């Protein structure tokens, strides 16, 4: 068993916060352990909770389409969330829940050691780029964190709500593609 598989096993039994009482499945993350690019969302929704896999609902379909635009797919990137269990009724994860869950994602990043991290939405960007991150102004910009390149995109759910944001996101994706080509 690899270290990441061991971590997953441990995470599946996690009771570090109250979300363990209402979850159906822990949504640990998917993708190759050797992925050079990691996408990080906020937390599982209903479909993800039911299937135990991140981004499998409508937003997930859009994420797959976004990856395809730049010649990527789920066999090539790692996809995870900041919190591994669904908050009831899809409310935002509480700061205490985020703090309790941080251990898992930090270890995932250490073990996978991606060269590029793509934050999906403002919440992940506030954690990985800076606390006052402004998604409307700063999406698509590269930041350097712990020797990795980090960028935030609009969250797929935001792109479903407001398709006018899609052309900008296409440009951002192209910048990811260009960076990925140099890896
Ligand atoms: N939204 C997220 O942030 N993550 C998922 O896994 C699904 C929807």
XYZ file of N, CA and C and ligand atoms in Angstrom:
557
model
N 0.843 -1.214 0.000
C 0.000 0.000 0.000
C 0.872 1.256 0.000
N 0.558 2.220 -0.850
C 1.361 3.454 -0.867
C 0.967 4.333 0.319
N 1.790 5.343 0.575
C 1.499 6.273 1.681
C 0.141 6.967 1.447
N -0.137 7.288 0.179
C -1.400 7.975 -0.114
C -2.592 7.042 0.122
N -2.423 5.781 -0.246
C -3.499 4.809 0.002
C -3.718 4.630 1.512
N -2.624 4.624 2.266
C -2.738 4.514 3.726
C -3.474 5.727 4.290
N -3.117 6.895 3.763
C -3.761 8.127 4.232
C -5.265 8.069 3.949
N -5.617 7.576 2.761
C -7.024 7.455 2.380
C -7.768 6.520 3.343
N -7.171 5.394 3.626
C -7.787 4.440 4.568
C -8.084 5.119 5.910
N -7.082 5.855 6.400
C -7.230 6.553 7.687
C -8.349 7.588 7.600
N -8.341 8.321 6.478
C -9.293 9.417 6.301
C -10.733 8.884 6.243
N -10.905 7.692 5.663
C -12.256 7.135 5.533
C -12.912 6.897 6.896
N -12.100 6.775 7.942
C -12.656 6.571 9.284
C -12.645 7.838 10.125
N -12.376 8.979 9.492
C -12.177 10.228 10.250
C -13.410 10.634 11.055
N -13.155 11.009 12.312
C -14.232 11.565 13.157
C -13.749 12.848 13.815
N -12.922 13.610 13.066
C -12.347 14.823 13.648
C -13.345 15.962 13.807
N -14.469 15.892 13.080
C -15.488 16.934 13.267
C -16.882 16.330 13.105
N -17.884 17.139 13.365
C -19.277 16.663 13.386
C -19.804 16.228 12.017
N -19.122 16.645 10.934
C -19.618 16.272 9.603
C -19.601 14.752 9.401
N -18.827 14.046 10.230
C -18.785 12.575 10.098
C -20.146 11.964 10.421
N -20.969 12.680 11.196
C -22.263 12.099 11.604
C -23.311 12.161 10.501
N -23.145 13.113 9.581
C -24.183 13.294 8.552
C -23.729 12.839 7.159
N -22.451 12.479 7.032
C -21.966 12.088 5.696
C -22.459 10.689 5.313
N -22.547 10.446 3.984
C -22.743 9.093 3.475
C -21.368 8.490 3.209
N -20.530 9.247 2.488
C -19.163 8.807 2.191
C -18.177 9.935 2.435
N -16.970 9.578 2.831
C -15.863 10.532 2.821
C -15.441 10.693 1.364
N -15.219 11.942 0.944
C -14.772 12.195 -0.430
C -13.293 12.579 -0.357
N -12.428 11.588 -0.448
C -11.003 11.804 -0.197
C -10.331 12.563 -1.337
N -10.570 12.141 -2.572
C -9.912 12.749 -3.730
C -9.624 11.652 -4.744
N -9.418 12.051 -6.010
C -9.123 11.064 -7.058
C -7.997 11.555 -7.960
N -7.294 10.592 -8.545
C -6.244 10.938 -9.497
C -4.974 10.194 -9.180
N -4.020 10.291 -10.101
C -2.771 9.567 -9.895
C -1.915 10.208 -8.802
N -1.224 9.371 -8.085
C -0.353 9.825 -7.001
C 0.809 10.664 -7.540
N 1.081 10.512 -8.836
C 2.204 11.215 -9.453
C 1.746 12.474 -10.213
N 0.485 12.891 -10.024
C -0.046 14.033 -10.784
C 0.826 15.271 -10.568
N 1.059 16.029 -11.638
C 1.830 17.269 -11.515
C 0.908 18.462 -11.270
N -0.387 18.246 -11.522
C -1.361 19.331 -11.344
C -2.463 18.854 -10.408
N -2.786 19.694 -9.430
C -3.839 19.317 -8.479
C -4.916 20.409 -8.469
N -6.167 20.007 -8.580
C -7.302 20.918 -8.513
C -7.948 20.773 -7.134
N -8.246 21.904 -6.500
C -8.807 21.854 -5.152
C -10.113 22.644 -5.073
N -11.189 21.938 -4.761
C -12.501 22.572 -4.593
C -12.798 22.829 -3.127
N -14.046 23.107 -2.863
C -14.420 23.534 -1.510
C -14.834 22.345 -0.635
N -15.853 21.636 -1.081
C -16.323 20.498 -0.295
C -17.365 19.745 -1.084
N -17.622 18.491 -0.714
C -18.567 17.674 -1.479
C -20.001 18.192 -1.402
N -20.730 18.026 -2.495
C -22.165 18.271 -2.509
C -22.889 16.933 -2.396
N -24.150 16.954 -2.764
C -24.969 15.749 -2.580
C -24.475 14.540 -3.404
N -24.220 14.789 -4.701
C -23.786 13.671 -5.555
C -22.439 13.113 -5.114
N -21.560 14.014 -4.720
C -20.228 13.598 -4.285
C -20.329 12.768 -3.006
N -21.198 13.213 -2.098
C -21.411 12.489 -0.837
C -21.945 11.080 -1.113
N -22.837 10.988 -2.084
C -23.437 9.684 -2.396
C -22.436 8.742 -3.061
N -21.552 9.313 -3.893
C -20.628 8.452 -4.652
C -19.228 8.360 -4.058
N -18.887 9.290 -3.159
C -17.544 9.276 -2.566
C -16.461 9.764 -3.516
N -16.877 10.500 -4.562
C -15.927 10.994 -5.580
C -16.150 12.497 -5.757
N -15.072 13.306 -5.840
C -15.263 14.745 -5.990
C -15.774 15.137 -7.385
N -16.509 16.198 -7.435
C -16.964 16.810 -8.697
C -17.588 15.796 -9.661
N -18.700 15.217 -9.235
C -19.420 14.294 -10.119
C -20.817 14.811 -10.496
N -21.213 15.952 -9.963
C -22.525 16.518 -10.311
C -22.409 17.395 -11.563
N -23.306 18.361 -11.693
C -23.288 19.239 -12.877
C -21.989 20.030 -12.963
N -21.541 20.510 -11.807
C -20.272 21.250 -11.755
C -19.112 20.360 -12.174
N -19.199 19.104 -11.803
C -18.154 18.150 -12.144
C -18.091 17.891 -13.635
N -19.280 17.831 -14.263
C -19.329 17.634 -15.717
C -18.654 18.820 -16.405
N -18.947 20.021 -15.869
C -18.321 21.216 -16.447
C -16.805 21.179 -16.223
N -16.391 20.748 -15.037
C -14.940 20.647 -14.781
C -14.297 19.687 -15.785
N -14.949 18.560 -16.043
C -14.413 17.612 -17.039
C -14.280 18.284 -18.413
N -15.297 19.074 -18.786
C -15.240 19.777 -20.080
C -14.088 20.786 -20.093
N -13.899 21.473 -18.953
C -12.811 22.454 -18.861
C -11.458 21.760 -19.029
N -11.312 20.592 -18.398
C -10.050 19.850 -18.507
C -9.816 19.422 -19.956
N -10.898 18.967 -20.587
C -10.771 18.484 -21.961
C -10.300 19.593 -22.912
N -10.768 20.816 -22.640
C -10.364 21.949 -23.477
C -8.853 22.119 -23.527
N -8.184 21.709 -22.453
C -6.728 21.869 -22.431
C -6.028 20.495 -22.399
N -6.714 19.539 -23.008
C -6.097 18.208 -23.176
C -5.760 17.489 -21.886
N -6.532 17.745 -20.854
C -6.330 17.031 -19.589
C -7.586 16.224 -19.294
N -7.438 15.235 -18.425
C -8.615 14.523 -17.929
C -8.275 13.952 -16.560
N -9.219 13.243 -15.978
C -9.055 12.770 -14.598
C -7.956 11.729 -14.426
N -7.468 11.187 -15.523
C -6.366 10.225 -15.370
C -5.030 10.952 -15.213
N -5.040 12.280 -15.477
C -3.769 13.013 -15.482
C -3.638 14.003 -14.331
N -4.748 14.380 -13.700
C -4.671 15.378 -12.621
C -5.267 14.783 -11.343
N -4.925 15.406 -10.216
C -5.512 14.974 -8.945
C -6.583 16.002 -8.564
N -7.726 15.513 -8.099
C -8.820 16.410 -7.724
C -9.225 16.132 -6.278
N -9.231 17.183 -5.473
C -9.594 17.006 -4.060
C -10.367 18.237 -3.584
N -10.849 18.150 -2.380
C -11.575 19.271 -1.773
C -10.934 19.678 -0.457
N -11.261 20.903 -0.016
C -10.740 21.359 1.271
C -11.350 20.588 2.424
N -12.645 20.331 2.364
C -13.226 19.445 3.387
C -13.721 18.171 2.713
N -13.545 17.084 3.410
C -13.772 15.765 2.815
C -15.196 15.246 3.011
N -15.989 15.908 3.847
C -17.361 15.458 4.084
C -18.343 16.576 3.774
N -19.508 16.176 3.292
C -20.509 17.161 2.870
C -21.102 17.905 4.054
N -21.051 19.238 4.024
C -21.780 19.988 5.039
C -23.284 19.864 4.767
N -24.098 19.654 5.807
C -25.534 19.463 5.588
C -26.130 20.602 4.760
N -27.013 20.267 3.862
C -27.684 21.229 2.970
C -26.691 22.104 2.200
N -25.487 21.605 1.986
C -24.452 22.336 1.237
C -24.096 23.693 1.827
N -24.274 23.865 3.143
C -23.836 25.137 3.737
C -22.318 25.216 3.641
N -21.767 26.440 3.818
C -20.312 26.576 3.796
C -19.729 25.801 4.968
N -18.570 25.175 4.751
C -17.935 24.513 5.894
C -17.536 25.542 6.960
N -17.781 25.227 8.227
C -17.424 26.149 9.310
C -15.900 26.216 9.436
N -15.390 27.338 9.950
C -13.934 27.425 10.151
C -13.399 26.266 10.998
N -14.176 25.832 11.992
C -13.705 24.712 12.833
C -13.637 23.420 12.011
N -14.586 23.229 11.100
C -14.585 22.034 10.257
C -13.405 22.084 9.272
N -13.175 23.265 8.736
C -12.041 23.416 7.812
C -10.732 23.119 8.532
N -10.629 23.631 9.767
C -9.388 23.426 10.530
C -9.208 21.949 10.871
N -10.313 21.291 11.232
C -10.229 19.873 11.598
C -9.820 19.031 10.388
N -10.191 19.470 9.209
C -9.970 18.682 7.990
C -8.628 18.995 7.322
N -8.023 20.102 7.692
C -6.838 20.592 6.983
C -5.713 19.546 6.896
N -5.579 18.777 7.968
C -4.555 17.736 8.042
C -4.544 16.845 6.793
N -5.730 16.427 6.347
C -5.801 15.465 5.232
C -5.290 16.075 3.933
N -5.757 17.271 3.639
C -5.340 17.906 2.380
C -3.849 18.254 2.420
N -3.373 18.721 3.556
C -1.938 19.048 3.660
C -1.083 17.821 3.384
N -1.476 16.685 3.942
C -0.719 15.443 3.703
C -0.832 15.011 2.235
N -2.043 15.184 1.658
C -2.205 14.831 0.239
C -1.235 15.652 -0.615
N -1.162 16.939 -0.326
C -0.278 17.811 -1.122
C 1.182 17.392 -0.939
N 1.549 17.105 0.313
C 2.933 16.660 0.579
C 3.274 15.404 -0.216
N 2.360 14.437 -0.203
C 2.646 13.136 -0.822
C 2.608 13.210 -2.347
N 1.654 13.947 -2.892
C 1.522 14.048 -4.349
C 2.579 15.017 -4.897
N 2.844 16.053 -4.096
C 3.846 17.066 -4.455
C 3.627 17.648 -5.857
N 2.435 18.201 -6.124
C 2.156 18.734 -7.464
C 2.997 19.987 -7.732
N 3.303 20.242 -8.981
C 4.029 21.474 -9.332
C 3.054 22.643 -9.462
N 1.809 22.318 -9.811
C 0.793 23.357 -10.015
C -0.440 23.035 -9.164
N -0.940 24.036 -8.451
C -2.206 23.868 -7.734
C -3.215 24.840 -8.330
N -4.376 24.328 -8.705
C -5.445 25.182 -9.215
C -6.576 25.193 -8.187
N -6.832 26.372 -7.631
C -7.912 26.526 -6.650
C -9.208 26.750 -7.407
N -10.220 25.960 -7.085
C -11.520 26.151 -7.728
C -12.382 27.006 -6.806
N -12.434 28.290 -7.118
C -13.255 29.206 -6.329
C -12.483 29.946 -5.258
N -13.196 30.917 -4.698
C -12.609 31.870 -3.754
C -12.167 31.228 -2.445
N -12.946 30.267 -1.967
C -12.658 29.709 -0.637
C -11.299 28.996 -0.644
N -11.061 28.202 -1.666
C -9.762 27.519 -1.764
C -8.647 28.541 -1.991
N -8.941 29.573 -2.794
C -7.916 30.600 -3.068
C -7.549 31.364 -1.796
N -8.531 31.605 -0.934
C -8.252 32.319 0.318
C -7.336 31.491 1.217
N -7.437 30.196 1.119
C -6.590 29.326 1.940
C -5.201 29.164 1.312
N -5.150 28.992 -0.017
C -3.873 28.629 -0.640
C -3.107 29.807 -1.210
N -3.792 30.919 -1.478
C -3.069 32.055 -2.054
C -2.935 33.161 -1.006
N -4.060 33.731 -0.561
C -3.994 34.740 0.501
C -5.393 34.976 1.053
N -5.486 35.334 2.338
C -6.797 35.434 2.995
C -7.725 36.480 2.356
N -7.127 37.514 1.723
C -7.996 38.549 1.145
C -8.100 38.396 -0.383
N -7.963 37.185 -0.863
C -8.014 36.930 -2.317
C -9.337 37.409 -2.914
N -9.250 38.134 -4.025
C -10.455 38.630 -4.715
C -10.601 37.898 -6.037
N -11.557 37.006 -6.098
C -11.654 36.123 -7.270
C -11.953 36.892 -8.561
N -12.762 37.945 -8.494
C -13.097 38.662 -9.739
C -11.869 39.371 -10.313
N -10.984 39.838 -9.438
C -9.790 40.558 -9.906
C -8.595 39.644 -10.136
N -8.499 38.574 -9.355
C -7.226 37.843 -9.313
C -7.275 36.418 -9.885
N -8.443 36.012 -10.410
C -8.485 34.694 -11.054
C -7.534 34.727 -12.251
N -6.930 33.597 -12.545
C -6.039 33.522 -13.713
C -4.631 34.047 -13.484
N -4.369 34.637 -12.319
C -3.002 35.121 -12.049
C -2.203 34.029 -11.363
N -0.937 33.939 -11.715
C -0.060 32.972 -11.042
C 0.488 33.546 -9.748
N 0.524 32.709 -8.730
C 1.178 33.039 -7.462
C 2.176 31.920 -7.192
N 3.151 32.221 -6.365
C 4.170 31.227 -6.010
C 3.983 30.893 -4.534
N 3.786 29.623 -4.220
C 3.594 29.225 -2.807
C 4.366 27.950 -2.543
N 5.259 27.982 -1.577
C 6.054 26.798 -1.217
C 6.666 26.126 -2.443
N 7.153 26.940 -3.365
C 7.806 26.383 -4.551
C 6.851 25.835 -5.600
N 5.547 26.079 -5.427
C 4.587 25.626 -6.438
C 3.929 26.835 -7.092
N 3.451 26.638 -8.323
C 2.672 27.691 -8.976
C 1.207 27.468 -8.617
N 0.555 28.534 -8.200
C -0.838 28.407 -7.763
C -1.697 29.440 -8.493
N -2.824 28.992 -9.009
C -3.772 29.888 -9.680
C -5.178 29.549 -9.210
N -6.053 30.545 -9.216
C -7.463 30.261 -8.925
C -8.301 30.481 -10.179
N -9.265 29.604 -10.353
C -10.289 29.762 -11.394
C -11.615 30.037 -10.705
N -12.565 30.590 -11.438
C -13.927 30.618 -10.910
C -14.370 29.181 -10.636
N -15.140 29.008 -9.587
C -15.664 27.680 -9.257
C -16.642 27.246 -10.372
N -16.625 25.966 -10.774
C -17.563 25.528 -11.819
C -19.016 25.907 -11.515
N -19.407 25.893 -10.246
C -20.791 26.266 -9.909
C -21.050 27.732 -10.269
N -20.044 28.580 -10.110
C -20.187 29.999 -10.471
C -20.309 30.135 -11.989
N -19.601 29.276 -12.725
C -19.670 29.313 -14.190
C -21.004 28.794 -14.699
N -21.620 27.901 -13.926
C -22.961 27.428 -14.297
C -23.986 28.533 -14.044
N -23.796 29.242 -12.937
C -24.729 30.337 -12.599
C -24.581 31.509 -13.555
N -23.348 31.796 -13.964
C -23.090 32.981 -14.779
C -22.168 32.647 -15.959
N -22.743 32.154 -17.071
C -21.935 31.735 -18.220
C -21.102 32.872 -18.815
N -21.426 34.132 -18.475
C -20.610 35.243 -19.007
C -19.173 35.191 -18.504
N -18.946 34.447 -17.423
C -17.577 34.325 -16.891
C -16.752 33.294 -17.663
N -17.389 32.577 -18.574
C -16.682 31.455 -19.204
C -15.531 31.874 -20.127
N -15.696 32.948 -20.952
C -14.556 33.315 -21.810
C -13.292 33.641 -21.007
N -13.435 34.329 -19.884
C -12.261 34.638 -19.043
C -11.638 33.345 -18.527
N -12.507 32.413 -18.177
C -12.007 31.146 -17.633
C -11.272 30.359 -18.709
N -11.748 30.489 -19.937
C -11.055 29.834 -21.049
C -9.626 30.370 -21.157
N -9.474 31.696 -21.035
C -8.126 32.289 -21.068
C -7.271 31.758 -19.917
N -7.878 31.657 -18.726
C -7.135 31.151 -17.563
C -6.680 29.709 -17.806
N -7.581 28.923 -18.382
C -7.246 27.523 -18.655
C -6.073 27.422 -19.637
N -6.062 28.323 -20.601
C -4.964 28.313 -21.579
C -3.627 28.609 -20.902
N -3.672 29.438 -19.884
C -2.433 29.745 -19.148
C -1.974 28.519 -18.351
N -2.939 27.755 -17.862
C -2.579 26.519 -17.164
C -1.963 25.530 -18.160
N -2.577 25.467 -19.340
C -2.061 24.562 -20.377
C -0.621 24.921 -20.744
N -0.359 26.220 -20.894
C 0.991 26.652 -21.246
C 1.983 26.280 -20.145
N 1.588 26.467 -18.891
C 2.481 26.116 -17.772
C 2.679 24.612 -17.709
N 1.610 23.864 -17.974
C 1.691 22.402 -17.895
C 2.635 21.865 -18.975
N 2.649 22.531 -20.121
C 3.506 22.081 -21.233
C 4.980 22.195 -20.864
N 5.277 23.069 -19.912
C 6.701 23.258 -19.535
C 7.137 22.338 -18.387
N 6.219 21.565 -17.866
C 6.572 20.722 -16.702
C 7.469 19.559 -17.111
N -18.135 21.539 -5.368
C -16.917 21.386 -4.791
O -16.276 22.355 -4.383
N -16.431 20.155 -4.701
C -17.057 19.070 -5.150
O -16.516 17.963 -5.025
C -18.318 19.263 -5.737
C -18.832 20.494 -5.841
